[in-house]
């Protein structure tokens, strides 16, 4: 039976002019048509019971699904519920699921594992979708802050990454590096507006007696060591401002602006301002493309839109 299946795959590949690997991909591609399940009352009651009995238990000693189901049946308070009470249990479960999906990971290591696992699934889904439908898609991913250990990466279906090199004259690796540099650069000079106001990120615990500036600008070794120790032991750390803190800070900046105060450090004016400048390296825009290794994901070369027949060629020769 396996031999017959292999023979059929080979016949299909020869008939359509594609590789055997592509036919196998089409036969066993991943499909994602199912939507997520809605919260059911039984699951909502089990979740509520788990919050009660498993809250203070260590890992390995918590009640499982079978035990929780029995506890729900034995709990008289969870029987003969009104429609409002049922809906309240369901709403609590929906809120819990939303918090789990959107909550921040406890450590940078767990966040990096989450990034890697999620991106692997996304790449597989896009690759399978490209095989089934022929779409082109690309993804760029980079770290989000200084302490993020996730590795910057990119992904593209088929030869879509040639678009960046041929049309925009930019390689995928260079784009990823630029994203990484953008994420880790901190504007100390305009921190109040560029970081705190725009990104809602603030710094807590900066050592007293040391001017707030980039550590690379500190000339005193003792001051530099104090900043390093504070960052290392966590007494000085970055944090995301709450919505209320952000509103209060924005109101404070608006009040200062209305008084005529300068809240952003002005940029230095170039000595050649107003004079048109030539773009450097313009003659090197069209770089040679990197060679790509042949593989099952490569598309077959596309034929010309119109193909002349032998009769048309002979008539052109006579003319």
PDB file of C-alpha atoms in Angstrom:
ATOM      1  CA  UNK A   1       0.000   0.000   0.000  1.00  0.00           C
ATOM      2  CA  UNK A   2       2.877   2.358   0.802  1.00  0.00           C
ATOM      3  CA  UNK A   3       4.442   1.563  -2.568  1.00  0.00           C
ATOM      4  CA  UNK A   4       1.201   2.458  -4.359  1.00  0.00           C
ATOM      5  CA  UNK A   5       0.944   5.722  -2.458  1.00  0.00           C
ATOM      6  CA  UNK A   6       4.549   6.609  -3.312  1.00  0.00           C
ATOM      7  CA  UNK A   7       3.897   5.836  -6.954  1.00  0.00           C
ATOM      8  CA  UNK A   8       0.818   8.073  -6.990  1.00  0.00           C
ATOM      9  CA  UNK A   9       2.816  10.896  -5.439  1.00  0.00           C
ATOM     10  CA  UNK A  10       5.508  10.527  -8.091  1.00  0.00           C
ATOM     11  CA  UNK A  11       2.903  10.497 -10.873  1.00  0.00           C
ATOM     12  CA  UNK A  12       1.257  13.685  -9.551  1.00  0.00           C
ATOM     13  CA  UNK A  13       4.635  15.398  -9.250  1.00  0.00           C
ATOM     14  CA  UNK A  14       5.571  14.500 -12.836  1.00  0.00           C
ATOM     15  CA  UNK A  15       2.193  15.538 -14.193  1.00  0.00           C
ATOM     16  CA  UNK A  16       2.278  19.008 -12.639  1.00  0.00           C
ATOM     17  CA  UNK A  17       6.027  19.611 -12.866  1.00  0.00           C
ATOM     18  CA  UNK A  18       6.668  19.997  -9.141  1.00  0.00           C
ATOM     19  CA  UNK A  19       8.869  18.182  -6.666  1.00  0.00           C
ATOM     20  CA  UNK A  20       7.771  15.137  -4.688  1.00  0.00           C
ATOM     21  CA  UNK A  21       8.415  17.041  -1.448  1.00  0.00           C
ATOM     22  CA  UNK A  22       5.914  19.737  -2.437  1.00  0.00           C
ATOM     23  CA  UNK A  23       3.234  17.146  -3.173  1.00  0.00           C
ATOM     24  CA  UNK A  24       3.837  15.561   0.231  1.00  0.00           C
ATOM     25  CA  UNK A  25       3.521  18.990   1.848  1.00  0.00           C
ATOM     26  CA  UNK A  26       0.214  19.556   0.106  1.00  0.00           C
ATOM     27  CA  UNK A  27      -1.031  16.176   1.253  1.00  0.00           C
ATOM     28  CA  UNK A  28      -0.005  16.617   4.886  1.00  0.00           C
ATOM     29  CA  UNK A  29      -0.179  20.371   5.347  1.00  0.00           C
ATOM     30  CA  UNK A  30      -1.351  21.862   8.622  1.00  0.00           C
ATOM     31  CA  UNK A  31      -4.795  23.439   8.472  1.00  0.00           C
ATOM     32  CA  UNK A  32      -6.060  25.944  11.020  1.00  0.00           C
ATOM     33  CA  UNK A  33      -9.767  26.281  10.408  1.00  0.00           C
ATOM     34  CA  UNK A  34     -11.034  25.646  13.941  1.00  0.00           C
ATOM     35  CA  UNK A  35     -11.914  28.580  16.129  1.00  0.00           C
ATOM     36  CA  UNK A  36     -11.205  28.590  19.851  1.00  0.00           C
ATOM     37  CA  UNK A  37     -13.771  26.921  22.090  1.00  0.00           C
ATOM     38  CA  UNK A  38     -16.142  29.132  23.985  1.00  0.00           C
ATOM     39  CA  UNK A  39     -16.221  28.912  27.772  1.00  0.00           C
ATOM     40  CA  UNK A  40     -18.658  26.246  29.020  1.00  0.00           C
ATOM     41  CA  UNK A  41     -20.371  26.182  32.404  1.00  0.00           C
ATOM     42  CA  UNK A  42     -18.745  22.878  33.406  1.00  0.00           C
ATOM     43  CA  UNK A  43     -15.251  24.250  32.738  1.00  0.00           C
ATOM     44  CA  UNK A  44     -16.146  27.498  34.532  1.00  0.00           C
ATOM     45  CA  UNK A  45     -17.254  25.608  37.654  1.00  0.00           C
ATOM     46  CA  UNK A  46     -14.120  23.446  37.615  1.00  0.00           C
ATOM     47  CA  UNK A  47     -11.990  26.570  37.274  1.00  0.00           C
ATOM     48  CA  UNK A  48     -13.728  28.197  40.249  1.00  0.00           C
ATOM     49  CA  UNK A  49     -13.247  25.060  42.348  1.00  0.00           C
ATOM     50  CA  UNK A  50      -9.580  24.849  41.352  1.00  0.00           C
ATOM     51  CA  UNK A  51      -9.082  28.422  42.503  1.00  0.00           C
ATOM     52  CA  UNK A  52     -10.439  27.390  45.902  1.00  0.00           C
ATOM     53  CA  UNK A  53      -8.668  24.084  46.558  1.00  0.00           C
ATOM     54  CA  UNK A  54      -5.419  24.385  44.540  1.00  0.00           C
ATOM     55  CA  UNK A  55      -4.458  27.904  45.534  1.00  0.00           C
ATOM     56  CA  UNK A  56      -2.053  27.034  48.369  1.00  0.00           C
ATOM     57  CA  UNK A  57      -1.027  23.537  47.251  1.00  0.00           C
ATOM     58  CA  UNK A  58       2.471  22.886  45.866  1.00  0.00           C
ATOM     59  CA  UNK A  59       3.055  21.520  42.396  1.00  0.00           C
ATOM     60  CA  UNK A  60       2.369  17.781  42.260  1.00  0.00           C
ATOM     61  CA  UNK A  61      -0.181  17.884  45.078  1.00  0.00           C
ATOM     62  CA  UNK A  62      -2.902  19.809  43.240  1.00  0.00           C
ATOM     63  CA  UNK A  63      -6.235  18.256  42.318  1.00  0.00           C
ATOM     64  CA  UNK A  64      -6.654  17.064  38.749  1.00  0.00           C
ATOM     65  CA  UNK A  65      -9.603  17.427  36.405  1.00  0.00           C
ATOM     66  CA  UNK A  66     -11.261  14.201  37.571  1.00  0.00           C
ATOM     67  CA  UNK A  67     -11.047  15.191  41.249  1.00  0.00           C
ATOM     68  CA  UNK A  68     -12.258  18.723  40.527  1.00  0.00           C
ATOM     69  CA  UNK A  69     -15.284  17.358  38.675  1.00  0.00           C
ATOM     70  CA  UNK A  70     -16.210  15.249  41.703  1.00  0.00           C
ATOM     71  CA  UNK A  71     -15.756  18.213  44.065  1.00  0.00           C
ATOM     72  CA  UNK A  72     -18.060  20.331  41.905  1.00  0.00           C
ATOM     73  CA  UNK A  73     -20.775  17.656  42.060  1.00  0.00           C
ATOM     74  CA  UNK A  74     -20.453  17.412  45.857  1.00  0.00           C
ATOM     75  CA  UNK A  75     -20.599  21.200  46.366  1.00  0.00           C
ATOM     76  CA  UNK A  76     -24.242  22.144  47.015  1.00  0.00           C
ATOM     77  CA  UNK A  77     -23.483  25.825  46.406  1.00  0.00           C
ATOM     78  CA  UNK A  78     -22.687  25.012  42.777  1.00  0.00           C
ATOM     79  CA  UNK A  79     -25.974  23.232  42.138  1.00  0.00           C
ATOM     80  CA  UNK A  80     -29.265  24.767  40.959  1.00  0.00           C
ATOM     81  CA  UNK A  81     -27.620  28.036  39.932  1.00  0.00           C
ATOM     82  CA  UNK A  82     -29.561  30.937  38.499  1.00  0.00           C
ATOM     83  CA  UNK A  83     -28.802  32.220  35.002  1.00  0.00           C
ATOM     84  CA  UNK A  84     -27.010  35.225  36.459  1.00  0.00           C
ATOM     85  CA  UNK A  85     -24.768  33.056  38.639  1.00  0.00           C
ATOM     86  CA  UNK A  86     -23.961  30.762  35.707  1.00  0.00           C
ATOM     87  CA  UNK A  87     -22.988  33.727  33.567  1.00  0.00           C
ATOM     88  CA  UNK A  88     -20.803  35.098  36.353  1.00  0.00           C
ATOM     89  CA  UNK A  89     -18.819  31.858  36.542  1.00  0.00           C
ATOM     90  CA  UNK A  90     -18.390  31.861  32.752  1.00  0.00           C
ATOM     91  CA  UNK A  91     -17.268  35.500  32.730  1.00  0.00           C
ATOM     92  CA  UNK A  92     -14.659  34.747  35.397  1.00  0.00           C
ATOM     93  CA  UNK A  93     -13.243  31.934  33.266  1.00  0.00           C
ATOM     94  CA  UNK A  94     -13.126  34.139  30.140  1.00  0.00           C
ATOM     95  CA  UNK A  95     -11.299  36.855  32.076  1.00  0.00           C
ATOM     96  CA  UNK A  96      -8.824  34.302  33.463  1.00  0.00           C
ATOM     97  CA  UNK A  97      -8.053  32.980  29.965  1.00  0.00           C
ATOM     98  CA  UNK A  98      -7.551  36.496  28.621  1.00  0.00           C
ATOM     99  CA  UNK A  99      -5.148  37.295  31.445  1.00  0.00           C
ATOM    100  CA  UNK A 100      -3.161  34.134  30.787  1.00  0.00           C
ATOM    101  CA  UNK A 101      -2.823  34.927  27.086  1.00  0.00           C
ATOM    102  CA  UNK A 102      -1.799  38.553  27.638  1.00  0.00           C
ATOM    103  CA  UNK A 103       0.099  38.375  30.936  1.00  0.00           C
ATOM    104  CA  UNK A 104       3.819  39.142  31.066  1.00  0.00           C
ATOM    105  CA  UNK A 105       6.156  36.217  31.718  1.00  0.00           C
ATOM    106  CA  UNK A 106       7.821  36.118  35.145  1.00  0.00           C
ATOM    107  CA  UNK A 107      11.426  35.914  33.893  1.00  0.00           C
ATOM    108  CA  UNK A 108      13.317  36.840  30.752  1.00  0.00           C
ATOM    109  CA  UNK A 109      14.193  33.175  30.206  1.00  0.00           C
ATOM    110  CA  UNK A 110      10.535  32.100  30.212  1.00  0.00           C
ATOM    111  CA  UNK A 111       9.684  35.018  27.906  1.00  0.00           C
ATOM    112  CA  UNK A 112      12.389  33.888  25.457  1.00  0.00           C
ATOM    113  CA  UNK A 113      11.002  30.332  25.485  1.00  0.00           C
ATOM    114  CA  UNK A 114       7.515  31.697  24.861  1.00  0.00           C
ATOM    115  CA  UNK A 115       8.815  33.763  21.930  1.00  0.00           C
ATOM    116  CA  UNK A 116      10.631  30.795  20.387  1.00  0.00           C
ATOM    117  CA  UNK A 117       7.670  28.426  20.753  1.00  0.00           C
ATOM    118  CA  UNK A 118       5.130  30.919  19.407  1.00  0.00           C
ATOM    119  CA  UNK A 119       7.305  31.953  16.452  1.00  0.00           C
ATOM    120  CA  UNK A 120       7.914  28.310  15.522  1.00  0.00           C
ATOM    121  CA  UNK A 121       4.155  27.754  15.338  1.00  0.00           C
ATOM    122  CA  UNK A 122       3.659  30.954  13.321  1.00  0.00           C
ATOM    123  CA  UNK A 123       6.390  29.980  10.851  1.00  0.00           C
ATOM    124  CA  UNK A 124       4.883  26.508  10.354  1.00  0.00           C
ATOM    125  CA  UNK A 125       1.410  27.948   9.839  1.00  0.00           C
ATOM    126  CA  UNK A 126       2.646  30.506   7.282  1.00  0.00           C
ATOM    127  CA  UNK A 127       4.735  27.926   5.440  1.00  0.00           C
ATOM    128  CA  UNK A 128       1.777  25.558   5.241  1.00  0.00           C
ATOM    129  CA  UNK A 129      -0.536  28.380   4.151  1.00  0.00           C
ATOM    130  CA  UNK A 130       1.909  29.356   1.397  1.00  0.00           C
ATOM    131  CA  UNK A 131       1.970  25.788   0.084  1.00  0.00           C
ATOM    132  CA  UNK A 132      -1.827  25.521   0.095  1.00  0.00           C
ATOM    133  CA  UNK A 133      -2.709  28.956  -1.272  1.00  0.00           C
ATOM    134  CA  UNK A 134       0.464  30.370  -2.827  1.00  0.00           C
ATOM    135  CA  UNK A 135       0.586  33.521  -0.654  1.00  0.00           C
ATOM    136  CA  UNK A 136       3.759  35.452   0.116  1.00  0.00           C
ATOM    137  CA  UNK A 137       4.433  36.442   3.726  1.00  0.00           C
ATOM    138  CA  UNK A 138       7.381  37.613   5.790  1.00  0.00           C
ATOM    139  CA  UNK A 139       7.917  38.206   9.513  1.00  0.00           C
ATOM    140  CA  UNK A 140      10.605  40.168  11.370  1.00  0.00           C
ATOM    141  CA  UNK A 141      11.003  39.654  15.119  1.00  0.00           C
ATOM    142  CA  UNK A 142      13.322  41.443  17.525  1.00  0.00           C
ATOM    143  CA  UNK A 143      13.877  41.789  21.256  1.00  0.00           C
ATOM    144  CA  UNK A 144      11.689  44.285  23.099  1.00  0.00           C
ATOM    145  CA  UNK A 145      14.046  45.640  25.788  1.00  0.00           C
ATOM    146  CA  UNK A 146      17.631  45.583  27.003  1.00  0.00           C
ATOM    147  CA  UNK A 147      17.297  42.456  29.146  1.00  0.00           C
ATOM    148  CA  UNK A 148      15.382  40.464  26.556  1.00  0.00           C
ATOM    149  CA  UNK A 149      17.301  37.287  25.694  1.00  0.00           C
ATOM    150  CA  UNK A 150      15.145  36.374  22.689  1.00  0.00           C
ATOM    151  CA  UNK A 151      17.176  36.183  19.504  1.00  0.00           C
ATOM    152  CA  UNK A 152      16.181  38.458  16.623  1.00  0.00           C
ATOM    153  CA  UNK A 153      15.074  36.516  13.565  1.00  0.00           C
ATOM    154  CA  UNK A 154      13.168  36.715  10.295  1.00  0.00           C
ATOM    155  CA  UNK A 155      11.110  34.348   8.167  1.00  0.00           C
ATOM    156  CA  UNK A 156       9.818  34.398   4.608  1.00  0.00           C
ATOM    157  CA  UNK A 157       7.818  32.023   2.432  1.00  0.00           C
ATOM    158  CA  UNK A 158       9.349  30.888  -0.856  1.00  0.00           C
ATOM    159  CA  UNK A 159      11.481  33.679  -2.366  1.00  0.00           C
ATOM    160  CA  UNK A 160       9.589  36.635  -0.868  1.00  0.00           C
ATOM    161  CA  UNK A 161      12.758  37.941   0.780  1.00  0.00           C
ATOM    162  CA  UNK A 162      14.108  38.746  -2.687  1.00  0.00           C
ATOM    163  CA  UNK A 163      11.628  41.639  -2.681  1.00  0.00           C
ATOM    164  CA  UNK A 164      13.581  43.418   0.047  1.00  0.00           C
ATOM    165  CA  UNK A 165      16.852  43.011  -1.825  1.00  0.00           C
ATOM    166  CA  UNK A 166      15.613  43.677  -5.371  1.00  0.00           C
ATOM    167  CA  UNK A 167      13.143  46.517  -4.731  1.00  0.00           C
ATOM    168  CA  UNK A 168      14.240  48.146  -1.459  1.00  0.00           C
ATOM    169  CA  UNK A 169      17.947  47.172  -1.703  1.00  0.00           C
ATOM    170  CA  UNK A 170      17.956  45.943   1.898  1.00  0.00           C
ATOM    171  CA  UNK A 171      18.919  42.499   3.148  1.00  0.00           C
ATOM    172  CA  UNK A 172      16.756  40.735   5.718  1.00  0.00           C
ATOM    173  CA  UNK A 173      19.653  40.411   8.167  1.00  0.00           C
ATOM    174  CA  UNK A 174      20.306  44.152   7.979  1.00  0.00           C
ATOM    175  CA  UNK A 175      16.637  44.966   8.633  1.00  0.00           C
ATOM    176  CA  UNK A 176      16.640  42.678  11.668  1.00  0.00           C
ATOM    177  CA  UNK A 177      19.791  44.298  13.026  1.00  0.00           C
ATOM    178  CA  UNK A 178      18.235  47.752  12.637  1.00  0.00           C
ATOM    179  CA  UNK A 179      15.150  46.578  14.533  1.00  0.00           C
ATOM    180  CA  UNK A 180      17.366  45.235  17.290  1.00  0.00           C
ATOM    181  CA  UNK A 181      19.309  48.495  17.534  1.00  0.00           C
ATOM    182  CA  UNK A 182      16.081  50.500  17.647  1.00  0.00           C
ATOM    183  CA  UNK A 183      14.719  48.430  20.531  1.00  0.00           C
ATOM    184  CA  UNK A 184      17.778  48.711  22.760  1.00  0.00           C
ATOM    185  CA  UNK A 185      18.644  52.379  22.212  1.00  0.00           C
ATOM    186  CA  UNK A 186      17.632  54.661  25.103  1.00  0.00           C
ATOM    187  CA  UNK A 187      17.394  58.391  24.545  1.00  0.00           C
ATOM    188  CA  UNK A 188      18.792  59.780  27.802  1.00  0.00           C
ATOM    189  CA  UNK A 189      18.844  63.392  26.586  1.00  0.00           C
ATOM    190  CA  UNK A 190      15.105  63.421  25.799  1.00  0.00           C
ATOM    191  CA  UNK A 191      14.083  60.673  28.199  1.00  0.00           C
ATOM    192  CA  UNK A 192      11.037  62.526  29.547  1.00  0.00           C
ATOM    193  CA  UNK A 193       9.387  62.764  26.127  1.00  0.00           C
ATOM    194  CA  UNK A 194      10.986  60.106  23.899  1.00  0.00           C
ATOM    195  CA  UNK A 195      10.788  57.279  26.441  1.00  0.00           C
ATOM    196  CA  UNK A 196       8.594  58.227  29.376  1.00  0.00           C
ATOM    197  CA  UNK A 197       5.844  60.095  27.513  1.00  0.00           C
ATOM    198  CA  UNK A 198       5.862  58.123  24.272  1.00  0.00           C
ATOM    199  CA  UNK A 199       6.528  54.579  25.511  1.00  0.00           C
ATOM    200  CA  UNK A 200       5.243  54.858  29.125  1.00  0.00           C
ATOM    201  CA  UNK A 201       8.515  53.446  30.474  1.00  0.00           C
ATOM    202  CA  UNK A 202      10.170  54.970  33.529  1.00  0.00           C
ATOM    203  CA  UNK A 203      13.236  54.311  35.644  1.00  0.00           C
ATOM    204  CA  UNK A 204      13.088  53.791  39.399  1.00  0.00           C
ATOM    205  CA  UNK A 205      15.980  53.853  41.880  1.00  0.00           C
ATOM    206  CA  UNK A 206      18.635  55.842  40.003  1.00  0.00           C
ATOM    207  CA  UNK A 207      21.509  56.423  42.522  1.00  0.00           C
ATOM    208  CA  UNK A 208      21.369  59.785  44.277  1.00  0.00           C
ATOM    209  CA  UNK A 209      24.088  62.320  43.583  1.00  0.00           C
ATOM    210  CA  UNK A 210      24.695  60.981  40.059  1.00  0.00           C
ATOM    211  CA  UNK A 211      23.307  62.976  37.114  1.00  0.00           C
ATOM    212  CA  UNK A 212      20.847  61.024  34.993  1.00  0.00           C
ATOM    213  CA  UNK A 213      22.681  60.357  31.743  1.00  0.00           C
ATOM    214  CA  UNK A 214      23.983  57.500  29.661  1.00  0.00           C
ATOM    215  CA  UNK A 215      26.465  55.336  31.614  1.00  0.00           C
ATOM    216  CA  UNK A 216      28.875  55.731  28.697  1.00  0.00           C
ATOM    217  CA  UNK A 217      28.981  59.478  29.472  1.00  0.00           C
ATOM    218  CA  UNK A 218      30.010  59.018  33.127  1.00  0.00           C
ATOM    219  CA  UNK A 219      33.667  59.920  33.617  1.00  0.00           C
ATOM    220  CA  UNK A 220      33.815  59.059  37.328  1.00  0.00           C
ATOM    221  CA  UNK A 221      34.617  55.395  38.026  1.00  0.00           C
ATOM    222  CA  UNK A 222      32.868  55.399  41.415  1.00  0.00           C
ATOM    223  CA  UNK A 223      29.667  56.795  39.905  1.00  0.00           C
ATOM    224  CA  UNK A 224      29.787  54.205  37.154  1.00  0.00           C
ATOM    225  CA  UNK A 225      30.225  51.386  39.679  1.00  0.00           C
ATOM    226  CA  UNK A 226      27.272  52.681  41.726  1.00  0.00           C
ATOM    227  CA  UNK A 227      25.027  52.655  38.653  1.00  0.00           C
ATOM    228  CA  UNK A 228      26.238  49.187  37.710  1.00  0.00           C
ATOM    229  CA  UNK A 229      25.607  47.756  41.183  1.00  0.00           C
ATOM    230  CA  UNK A 230      22.162  49.366  41.384  1.00  0.00           C
ATOM    231  CA  UNK A 231      21.157  47.896  38.031  1.00  0.00           C
ATOM    232  CA  UNK A 232      22.616  44.507  38.903  1.00  0.00           C
ATOM    233  CA  UNK A 233      20.902  44.076  42.302  1.00  0.00           C
ATOM    234  CA  UNK A 234      17.577  45.428  40.983  1.00  0.00           C
ATOM    235  CA  UNK A 235      17.318  48.506  43.192  1.00  0.00           C
ATOM    236  CA  UNK A 236      17.453  50.533  39.965  1.00  0.00           C
ATOM    237  CA  UNK A 237      15.183  49.085  37.300  1.00  0.00           C
ATOM    238  CA  UNK A 238      12.896  49.947  34.405  1.00  0.00           C
ATOM    239  CA  UNK A 239       9.143  49.585  34.798  1.00  0.00           C
ATOM    240  CA  UNK A 240       6.036  50.122  32.718  1.00  0.00           C
ATOM    241  CA  UNK A 241       3.898  53.006  33.929  1.00  0.00           C
ATOM    242  CA  UNK A 242       0.285  52.342  34.837  1.00  0.00           C
ATOM    243  CA  UNK A 243      -2.467  54.159  32.890  1.00  0.00           C
ATOM    244  CA  UNK A 244      -3.055  56.482  35.842  1.00  0.00           C
ATOM    245  CA  UNK A 245       0.658  57.324  36.157  1.00  0.00           C
ATOM    246  CA  UNK A 246       0.823  58.002  32.430  1.00  0.00           C
ATOM    247  CA  UNK A 247      -2.184  60.353  32.540  1.00  0.00           C
ATOM    248  CA  UNK A 248      -0.770  62.282  35.499  1.00  0.00           C
ATOM    249  CA  UNK A 249       2.638  62.608  33.842  1.00  0.00           C
ATOM    250  CA  UNK A 250       1.151  63.745  30.514  1.00  0.00           C
ATOM    251  CA  UNK A 251      -0.947  66.347  32.348  1.00  0.00           C
ATOM    252  CA  UNK A 252       2.217  67.597  34.077  1.00  0.00           C
ATOM    253  CA  UNK A 253       4.051  67.926  30.757  1.00  0.00           C
ATOM    254  CA  UNK A 254       1.098  69.746  29.181  1.00  0.00           C
ATOM    255  CA  UNK A 255       1.062  72.216  32.061  1.00  0.00           C
ATOM    256  CA  UNK A 256       4.789  72.870  31.641  1.00  0.00           C
ATOM    257  CA  UNK A 257       4.365  73.381  27.899  1.00  0.00           C
ATOM    258  CA  UNK A 258       1.558  75.894  28.463  1.00  0.00           C
ATOM    259  CA  UNK A 259       3.888  77.875  30.737  1.00  0.00           C
ATOM    260  CA  UNK A 260       6.405  78.043  27.905  1.00  0.00           C
ATOM    261  CA  UNK A 261       8.913  75.635  29.398  1.00  0.00           C
ATOM    262  CA  UNK A 262      11.079  73.516  27.095  1.00  0.00           C
ATOM    263  CA  UNK A 263      10.526  69.887  28.065  1.00  0.00           C
ATOM    264  CA  UNK A 264      12.634  68.400  25.270  1.00  0.00           C
ATOM    265  CA  UNK A 265      16.304  69.080  24.736  1.00  0.00           C
ATOM    266  CA  UNK A 266      16.570  70.938  21.394  1.00  0.00           C
ATOM    267  CA  UNK A 267      18.672  69.366  18.673  1.00  0.00           C
ATOM    268  CA  UNK A 268      21.840  71.039  17.527  1.00  0.00           C
ATOM    269  CA  UNK A 269      21.486  72.724  14.168  1.00  0.00           C
ATOM    270  CA  UNK A 270      23.754  71.433  11.429  1.00  0.00           C
ATOM    271  CA  UNK A 271      26.347  73.824  10.102  1.00  0.00           C
ATOM    272  CA  UNK A 272      25.223  73.042   6.531  1.00  0.00           C
ATOM    273  CA  UNK A 273      21.483  73.303   7.256  1.00  0.00           C
ATOM    274  CA  UNK A 274      19.494  74.264   4.186  1.00  0.00           C
ATOM    275  CA  UNK A 275      22.179  73.119   1.771  1.00  0.00           C
ATOM    276  CA  UNK A 276      21.211  70.070  -0.343  1.00  0.00           C
ATOM    277  CA  UNK A 277      23.540  67.151   0.298  1.00  0.00           C
ATOM    278  CA  UNK A 278      24.372  64.280  -2.022  1.00  0.00           C
ATOM    279  CA  UNK A 279      23.421  60.829  -0.892  1.00  0.00           C
ATOM    280  CA  UNK A 280      26.458  58.713  -0.164  1.00  0.00           C
ATOM    281  CA  UNK A 281      26.806  55.293  -1.662  1.00  0.00           C
ATOM    282  CA  UNK A 282      24.023  55.799  -4.195  1.00  0.00           C
ATOM    283  CA  UNK A 283      26.028  54.034  -6.867  1.00  0.00           C
ATOM    284  CA  UNK A 284      26.194  50.911  -4.663  1.00  0.00           C
ATOM    285  CA  UNK A 285      22.448  50.552  -4.158  1.00  0.00           C
ATOM    286  CA  UNK A 286      22.078  47.650  -6.572  1.00  0.00           C
ATOM    287  CA  UNK A 287      23.983  44.967  -4.725  1.00  0.00           C
ATOM    288  CA  UNK A 288      24.431  41.463  -5.895  1.00  0.00           C
ATOM    289  CA  UNK A 289      21.873  39.067  -4.476  1.00  0.00           C
ATOM    290  CA  UNK A 290      23.049  36.265  -2.253  1.00  0.00           C
ATOM    291  CA  UNK A 291      22.864  32.809  -3.742  1.00  0.00           C
ATOM    292  CA  UNK A 292      20.078  30.648  -2.340  1.00  0.00           C
ATOM    293  CA  UNK A 293      20.347  26.948  -1.837  1.00  0.00           C
ATOM    294  CA  UNK A 294      17.792  24.914  -3.783  1.00  0.00           C
ATOM    295  CA  UNK A 295      15.135  23.277  -1.616  1.00  0.00           C
ATOM    296  CA  UNK A 296      11.574  21.968  -1.583  1.00  0.00           C
ATOM    297  CA  UNK A 297      10.194  25.407  -0.742  1.00  0.00           C
ATOM    298  CA  UNK A 298      11.666  27.019  -3.847  1.00  0.00           C
ATOM    299  CA  UNK A 299       9.163  27.751  -6.585  1.00  0.00           C
ATOM    300  CA  UNK A 300       9.583  26.280 -10.028  1.00  0.00           C
ATOM    301  CA  UNK A 301      10.724  28.872 -12.611  1.00  0.00           C
ATOM    302  CA  UNK A 302       7.753  30.683 -14.089  1.00  0.00           C
ATOM    303  CA  UNK A 303       7.209  30.396 -17.811  1.00  0.00           C
ATOM    304  CA  UNK A 304       6.685  33.366 -20.116  1.00  0.00           C
ATOM    305  CA  UNK A 305       3.200  34.791 -20.384  1.00  0.00           C
ATOM    306  CA  UNK A 306       3.073  34.202 -24.163  1.00  0.00           C
ATOM    307  CA  UNK A 307       4.870  31.345 -25.964  1.00  0.00           C
ATOM    308  CA  UNK A 308       5.360  31.562 -29.718  1.00  0.00           C
ATOM    309  CA  UNK A 309       4.553  28.459 -31.764  1.00  0.00           C
ATOM    310  CA  UNK A 310       6.728  27.137 -34.550  1.00  0.00           C
ATOM    311  CA  UNK A 311       4.256  28.438 -37.174  1.00  0.00           C
ATOM    312  CA  UNK A 312       4.461  31.979 -35.752  1.00  0.00           C
ATOM    313  CA  UNK A 313       8.270  31.844 -35.763  1.00  0.00           C
ATOM    314  CA  UNK A 314       8.391  30.693 -39.380  1.00  0.00           C
ATOM    315  CA  UNK A 315       5.962  33.419 -40.469  1.00  0.00           C
ATOM    316  CA  UNK A 316       8.124  36.057 -38.728  1.00  0.00           C
ATOM    317  CA  UNK A 317      11.213  34.727 -40.512  1.00  0.00           C
ATOM    318  CA  UNK A 318       9.475  34.993 -43.901  1.00  0.00           C
ATOM    319  CA  UNK A 319       8.365  38.553 -43.155  1.00  0.00           C
TER     320      UNK A 319
END
